Amino acid sequence: MCTYECISTILLVGTDHCTFNSTQKAFGIDDFRKIPNGVNGIEERMHLVWDTMVASGKISVTDYVRITSTECARIFNIYPKKGAILPGSDADIIILNPNSSFQISSNSHHSRSDTNVYEGWIGKGKVEITIAGGRIVWENNELKVKRGSGKYIKMPPFSYVFDGIEKADASYISSLRAPVNRFKGMQ
């Protein structure tokens, strides 16, 4: 079983939200290799992390912000433009009521799917308001945006995650017993 020490080393929590409906998932009914890979998660992520990690006492509220926002922005190399509440930043802000409860259901989620991998999950901690670009975009369980109102955020390549990769790669290559030659390109 993972202890608090193990959990406190979590760098970030994200989702590769890729959902399919039950008809699409049924393609693999006779061969599991044909089941489309992916599940929902983007809408449920903040609630589930609060419920399973903060409400249970496994991480602090500060760690919640770090693993759901700050570190994600750092990995994508857009911190502190995103992932921070600082002058000049453009953080999306949630107002989460820790005493409010939620229940996940495919009948009420916003994905175009008739299934939800978290169907029936009941938990504590509900996002009640989301503010993006200085506007309330989520309130009273209602999305309040206009189509096309989003902004593309250019992400520069090579965040801090890549620092030291060449050094680690060189160290690994030099540890091999056989000579390895790498070519940087045609000359």
PDB file of C-alpha atoms in Angstrom:
ATOM      1  CA  MET A   1       0.000   0.000   0.000  1.00  0.00           C
ATOM      2  CA  CYS A   2       1.244   3.461  -0.904  1.00  0.00           C
ATOM      3  CA  THR A   3       1.918   5.725   2.070  1.00  0.00           C
ATOM      4  CA  TYR A   4       1.796   9.521   2.286  1.00  0.00           C
ATOM      5  CA  GLU A   5       5.520   9.609   1.512  1.00  0.00           C
ATOM      6  CA  CYS A   6       4.885   7.799  -1.762  1.00  0.00           C
ATOM      7  CA  ILE A   7       1.959  10.036  -2.675  1.00  0.00           C
ATOM      8  CA  SER A   8       3.810  13.231  -1.790  1.00  0.00           C
ATOM      9  CA  THR A   9       6.215  12.547  -4.649  1.00  0.00           C
ATOM     10  CA  ILE A  10       3.475  12.790  -7.294  1.00  0.00           C
ATOM     11  CA  LEU A  11       4.633  15.308  -9.857  1.00  0.00           C
ATOM     12  CA  LEU A  12       1.346  15.954 -11.622  1.00  0.00           C
ATOM     13  CA  VAL A  13      -2.049  14.555 -12.478  1.00  0.00           C
ATOM     14  CA  GLY A  14      -3.433  14.829 -15.984  1.00  0.00           C
ATOM     15  CA  THR A  15      -5.641  13.046 -18.448  1.00  0.00           C
ATOM     16  CA  ASP A  16      -5.379  12.064 -22.063  1.00  0.00           C
ATOM     17  CA  HIS A  17      -9.167  12.264 -22.334  1.00  0.00           C
ATOM     18  CA  CYS A  18     -10.047  10.054 -25.274  1.00  0.00           C
ATOM     19  CA  THR A  19     -13.551   8.743 -24.883  1.00  0.00           C
ATOM     20  CA  PHE A  20     -15.588   6.369 -27.026  1.00  0.00           C
ATOM     21  CA  ASN A  21     -19.254   5.478 -26.853  1.00  0.00           C
ATOM     22  CA  SER A  22     -20.535   1.964 -26.172  1.00  0.00           C
ATOM     23  CA  THR A  23     -21.044   1.227 -29.885  1.00  0.00           C
ATOM     24  CA  GLN A  24     -17.409   2.102 -30.618  1.00  0.00           C
ATOM     25  CA  LYS A  25     -16.168   0.090 -27.625  1.00  0.00           C
ATOM     26  CA  ALA A  26     -18.222  -2.900 -28.858  1.00  0.00           C
ATOM     27  CA  PHE A  27     -15.894  -3.234 -31.872  1.00  0.00           C
ATOM     28  CA  GLY A  28     -13.742  -5.371 -29.604  1.00  0.00           C
ATOM     29  CA  ILE A  29     -16.470  -7.666 -28.321  1.00  0.00           C
ATOM     30  CA  ASP A  30     -14.911 -10.678 -30.057  1.00  0.00           C
ATOM     31  CA  ASP A  31     -11.304  -9.461 -29.973  1.00  0.00           C
ATOM     32  CA  PHE A  32     -10.146  -7.165 -27.168  1.00  0.00           C
ATOM     33  CA  ARG A  33      -7.317  -5.874 -29.399  1.00  0.00           C
ATOM     34  CA  LYS A  34      -9.932  -4.014 -31.435  1.00  0.00           C
ATOM     35  CA  ILE A  35     -11.355  -2.085 -28.480  1.00  0.00           C
ATOM     36  CA  PRO A  36     -10.612   1.620 -29.011  1.00  0.00           C
ATOM     37  CA  ASN A  37      -8.097   2.712 -26.374  1.00  0.00           C
ATOM     38  CA  GLY A  38      -9.164   5.548 -24.119  1.00  0.00           C
ATOM     39  CA  VAL A  39     -11.605   6.742 -21.492  1.00  0.00           C
ATOM     40  CA  ASN A  40     -13.050  10.019 -20.289  1.00  0.00           C
ATOM     41  CA  GLY A  41     -11.359  12.021 -17.564  1.00  0.00           C
ATOM     42  CA  ILE A  42     -10.965  15.728 -18.273  1.00  0.00           C
ATOM     43  CA  GLU A  43     -14.305  16.724 -16.746  1.00  0.00           C
ATOM     44  CA  GLU A  44     -13.903  14.400 -13.759  1.00  0.00           C
ATOM     45  CA  ARG A  45     -10.200  14.989 -12.977  1.00  0.00           C
ATOM     46  CA  MET A  46     -10.381  17.908 -10.533  1.00  0.00           C
ATOM     47  CA  HIS A  47     -13.244  16.344  -8.546  1.00  0.00           C
ATOM     48  CA  LEU A  48     -11.636  12.907  -8.358  1.00  0.00           C
ATOM     49  CA  VAL A  49      -8.224  14.216  -7.310  1.00  0.00           C
ATOM     50  CA  TRP A  50      -9.803  16.318  -4.570  1.00  0.00           C
ATOM     51  CA  ASP A  51     -11.946  13.432  -3.345  1.00  0.00           C
ATOM     52  CA  THR A  52      -9.274  10.732  -3.434  1.00  0.00           C
ATOM     53  CA  MET A  53      -6.273  12.807  -2.413  1.00  0.00           C
ATOM     54  CA  VAL A  54      -7.210  15.956  -0.456  1.00  0.00           C
ATOM     55  CA  ALA A  55     -10.462  14.915   1.240  1.00  0.00           C
ATOM     56  CA  SER A  56      -8.812  11.652   2.276  1.00  0.00           C
ATOM     57  CA  GLY A  57      -5.867  13.538   3.817  1.00  0.00           C
ATOM     58  CA  LYS A  58      -3.221  12.122   1.478  1.00  0.00           C
ATOM     59  CA  ILE A  59      -2.124  15.510   0.116  1.00  0.00           C
ATOM     60  CA  SER A  60      -2.543  19.154   1.092  1.00  0.00           C
ATOM     61  CA  VAL A  61      -4.535  21.811  -0.733  1.00  0.00           C
ATOM     62  CA  THR A  62      -1.208  23.308  -1.845  1.00  0.00           C
ATOM     63  CA  ASP A  63      -0.168  19.959  -3.324  1.00  0.00           C
ATOM     64  CA  TYR A  64      -3.530  19.767  -5.095  1.00  0.00           C
ATOM     65  CA  VAL A  65      -2.819  23.061  -6.869  1.00  0.00           C
ATOM     66  CA  ARG A  66       0.723  21.940  -7.667  1.00  0.00           C
ATOM     67  CA  ILE A  67      -0.187  18.564  -9.180  1.00  0.00           C
ATOM     68  CA  THR A  68      -3.291  19.725 -11.084  1.00  0.00           C
ATOM     69  CA  SER A  69      -2.097  23.117 -12.352  1.00  0.00           C
ATOM     70  CA  THR A  70       1.381  24.426 -11.640  1.00  0.00           C
ATOM     71  CA  GLU A  71       3.366  21.337 -12.683  1.00  0.00           C
ATOM     72  CA  CYS A  72       1.213  20.815 -15.778  1.00  0.00           C
ATOM     73  CA  ALA A  73       2.013  24.369 -16.899  1.00  0.00           C
ATOM     74  CA  ARG A  74       5.715  23.808 -16.176  1.00  0.00           C
ATOM     75  CA  ILE A  75       5.813  20.553 -18.163  1.00  0.00           C
ATOM     76  CA  PHE A  76       4.123  22.263 -21.123  1.00  0.00           C
ATOM     77  CA  ASN A  77       6.582  25.173 -20.768  1.00  0.00           C
ATOM     78  CA  ILE A  78       3.857  27.792 -20.294  1.00  0.00           C
ATOM     79  CA  TYR A  79       4.532  28.589 -16.628  1.00  0.00           C
ATOM     80  CA  PRO A  80       4.063  31.247 -15.232  1.00  0.00           C
ATOM     81  CA  LYS A  81       1.728  32.439 -18.016  1.00  0.00           C
ATOM     82  CA  LYS A  82      -0.496  29.543 -16.900  1.00  0.00           C
ATOM     83  CA  GLY A  83      -0.423  27.592 -13.633  1.00  0.00           C
ATOM     84  CA  ALA A  84       0.172  30.603 -11.383  1.00  0.00           C
ATOM     85  CA  ILE A  85      -1.765  33.501  -9.931  1.00  0.00           C
ATOM     86  CA  LEU A  86       0.748  36.275 -10.478  1.00  0.00           C
ATOM     87  CA  PRO A  87       0.732  39.717 -12.104  1.00  0.00           C
ATOM     88  CA  GLY A  88       0.785  39.163 -15.880  1.00  0.00           C
ATOM     89  CA  SER A  89      -0.323  35.537 -15.627  1.00  0.00           C
ATOM     90  CA  ASP A  90      -3.476  34.181 -17.260  1.00  0.00           C
ATOM     91  CA  ALA A  91      -4.437  31.464 -14.821  1.00  0.00           C
ATOM     92  CA  ASP A  92      -7.765  29.677 -15.002  1.00  0.00           C
ATOM     93  CA  ILE A  93      -9.210  29.693 -11.491  1.00  0.00           C
ATOM     94  CA  ILE A  94     -11.606  27.207  -9.939  1.00  0.00           C
ATOM     95  CA  ILE A  95     -13.696  27.741  -6.844  1.00  0.00           C
ATOM     96  CA  LEU A  96     -14.092  24.335  -5.267  1.00  0.00           C
ATOM     97  CA  ASN A  97     -16.487  23.747  -2.402  1.00  0.00           C
ATOM     98  CA  PRO A  98     -14.862  21.042  -0.243  1.00  0.00           C
ATOM     99  CA  ASN A  99     -18.159  20.356   1.548  1.00  0.00           C
ATOM    100  CA  SER A 100     -20.245  19.918  -1.586  1.00  0.00           C
ATOM    101  CA  SER A 101     -20.711  16.422  -2.973  1.00  0.00           C
ATOM    102  CA  PHE A 102     -20.804  15.175  -6.542  1.00  0.00           C
ATOM    103  CA  GLN A 103     -21.950  12.089  -8.386  1.00  0.00           C
ATOM    104  CA  ILE A 104     -20.516  11.156 -11.760  1.00  0.00           C
ATOM    105  CA  SER A 105     -22.918   9.929 -14.386  1.00  0.00           C
ATOM    106  CA  SER A 106     -22.986   9.554 -18.154  1.00  0.00           C
ATOM    107  CA  ASN A 107     -26.449  11.141 -17.958  1.00  0.00           C
ATOM    108  CA  SER A 108     -25.023  14.431 -16.717  1.00  0.00           C
ATOM    109  CA  HIS A 109     -21.472  14.657 -18.068  1.00  0.00           C
ATOM    110  CA  HIS A 110     -20.618  16.832 -21.057  1.00  0.00           C
ATOM    111  CA  SER A 111     -18.835  14.266 -23.219  1.00  0.00           C
ATOM    112  CA  ARG A 112     -20.641  12.957 -26.256  1.00  0.00           C
ATOM    113  CA  SER A 113     -20.590   9.456 -24.862  1.00  0.00           C
ATOM    114  CA  ASP A 114     -23.184   7.167 -23.359  1.00  0.00           C
ATOM    115  CA  THR A 115     -20.697   5.677 -20.894  1.00  0.00           C
ATOM    116  CA  ASN A 116     -18.476   6.971 -18.122  1.00  0.00           C
ATOM    117  CA  VAL A 117     -15.679   4.921 -16.603  1.00  0.00           C
ATOM    118  CA  TYR A 118     -16.426   6.603 -13.244  1.00  0.00           C
ATOM    119  CA  GLU A 119     -20.189   5.952 -13.446  1.00  0.00           C
ATOM    120  CA  GLY A 120     -21.831   6.199 -10.014  1.00  0.00           C
ATOM    121  CA  TRP A 121     -18.777   7.615  -8.209  1.00  0.00           C
ATOM    122  CA  ILE A 122     -19.931   9.774  -5.298  1.00  0.00           C
ATOM    123  CA  GLY A 123     -17.415  12.056  -3.643  1.00  0.00           C
ATOM    124  CA  LYS A 124     -16.683  15.258  -1.745  1.00  0.00           C
ATOM    125  CA  GLY A 125     -15.334  18.444  -3.269  1.00  0.00           C
ATOM    126  CA  LYS A 126     -17.118  19.999  -6.211  1.00  0.00           C
ATOM    127  CA  VAL A 127     -15.959  22.677  -8.620  1.00  0.00           C
ATOM    128  CA  GLU A 128     -18.702  25.276  -8.436  1.00  0.00           C
ATOM    129  CA  ILE A 129     -17.185  28.108 -10.481  1.00  0.00           C
ATOM    130  CA  THR A 130     -14.439  28.297 -13.089  1.00  0.00           C
ATOM    131  CA  ILE A 131     -12.978  31.612 -14.208  1.00  0.00           C
ATOM    132  CA  ALA A 132     -10.971  31.804 -17.446  1.00  0.00           C
ATOM    133  CA  GLY A 133      -9.699  34.985 -19.023  1.00  0.00           C
ATOM    134  CA  GLY A 134     -11.416  36.993 -16.290  1.00  0.00           C
ATOM    135  CA  ARG A 135     -14.837  35.555 -17.179  1.00  0.00           C
ATOM    136  CA  ILE A 136     -16.994  33.041 -15.350  1.00  0.00           C
ATOM    137  CA  VAL A 137     -17.147  30.077 -17.723  1.00  0.00           C
ATOM    138  CA  TRP A 138     -18.693  27.492 -15.387  1.00  0.00           C
ATOM    139  CA  GLU A 139     -21.342  28.151 -12.738  1.00  0.00           C
ATOM    140  CA  ASN A 140     -24.408  26.310 -11.422  1.00  0.00           C
ATOM    141  CA  ASN A 141     -23.441  23.200 -13.408  1.00  0.00           C
ATOM    142  CA  GLU A 142     -23.664  25.209 -16.625  1.00  0.00           C
ATOM    143  CA  LEU A 143     -20.979  25.952 -19.211  1.00  0.00           C
ATOM    144  CA  LYS A 144     -21.087  29.662 -20.065  1.00  0.00           C
ATOM    145  CA  VAL A 145     -18.854  30.085 -23.092  1.00  0.00           C
ATOM    146  CA  LYS A 146     -19.452  30.928 -26.719  1.00  0.00           C
ATOM    147  CA  ARG A 147     -18.136  28.683 -29.474  1.00  0.00           C
ATOM    148  CA  GLY A 148     -14.807  30.045 -30.682  1.00  0.00           C
ATOM    149  CA  SER A 149     -14.058  32.014 -27.508  1.00  0.00           C
ATOM    150  CA  GLY A 150     -11.038  29.878 -26.607  1.00  0.00           C
ATOM    151  CA  LYS A 151      -7.444  30.941 -27.203  1.00  0.00           C
ATOM    152  CA  TYR A 152      -4.606  28.934 -28.672  1.00  0.00           C
ATOM    153  CA  ILE A 153      -1.616  29.008 -26.366  1.00  0.00           C
ATOM    154  CA  LYS A 154       1.665  28.476 -28.144  1.00  0.00           C
ATOM    155  CA  MET A 155       3.896  26.180 -26.150  1.00  0.00           C
ATOM    156  CA  PRO A 156       7.630  26.611 -26.600  1.00  0.00           C
ATOM    157  CA  PRO A 157       9.472  23.292 -26.977  1.00  0.00           C
ATOM    158  CA  PHE A 158      11.691  21.694 -24.376  1.00  0.00           C
ATOM    159  CA  SER A 159      10.564  22.540 -20.869  1.00  0.00           C
ATOM    160  CA  TYR A 160      12.688  21.845 -17.811  1.00  0.00           C
ATOM    161  CA  VAL A 161      11.783  18.169 -18.182  1.00  0.00           C
ATOM    162  CA  PHE A 162      14.325  17.957 -20.997  1.00  0.00           C
ATOM    163  CA  ASP A 163      17.169  19.571 -19.052  1.00  0.00           C
ATOM    164  CA  GLY A 164      20.036  17.137 -18.793  1.00  0.00           C
ATOM    165  CA  ILE A 165      18.720  14.574 -21.285  1.00  0.00           C
ATOM    166  CA  GLU A 166      21.796  14.858 -23.506  1.00  0.00           C
ATOM    167  CA  LYS A 167      24.063  14.419 -20.475  1.00  0.00           C
ATOM    168  CA  ALA A 168      22.068  11.388 -19.264  1.00  0.00           C
ATOM    169  CA  ASP A 169      22.089   9.951 -22.779  1.00  0.00           C
ATOM    170  CA  ALA A 170      25.867  10.386 -23.076  1.00  0.00           C
ATOM    171  CA  SER A 171      26.356   8.777 -19.673  1.00  0.00           C
ATOM    172  CA  TYR A 172      24.211   5.810 -20.694  1.00  0.00           C
ATOM    173  CA  ILE A 173      25.976   5.382 -24.032  1.00  0.00           C
ATOM    174  CA  SER A 174      29.405   5.497 -22.377  1.00  0.00           C
ATOM    175  CA  SER A 175      28.271   2.789 -19.954  1.00  0.00           C
ATOM    176  CA  LEU A 176      27.625   0.348 -22.783  1.00  0.00           C
ATOM    177  CA  ARG A 177      30.313  -2.198 -23.464  1.00  0.00           C
ATOM    178  CA  ALA A 178      30.003  -1.980 -27.245  1.00  0.00           C
ATOM    179  CA  PRO A 179      30.926   1.235 -29.040  1.00  0.00           C
ATOM    180  CA  VAL A 180      27.926   3.283 -30.109  1.00  0.00           C
ATOM    181  CA  ASN A 181      28.172   6.018 -32.704  1.00  0.00           C
ATOM    182  CA  ARG A 182      25.415   8.580 -33.021  1.00  0.00           C
ATOM    183  CA  PHE A 183      25.053  10.739 -36.071  1.00  0.00           C
ATOM    184  CA  LYS A 184      23.490  14.174 -35.689  1.00  0.00           C
ATOM    185  CA  GLY A 185      22.521  14.272 -39.370  1.00  0.00           C
ATOM    186  CA  MET A 186      23.848  14.150 -42.880  1.00  0.00           C
ATOM    187  CA  GLN A 187      26.756  16.481 -43.581  1.00  0.00           C
TER     188      GLN A 187
END
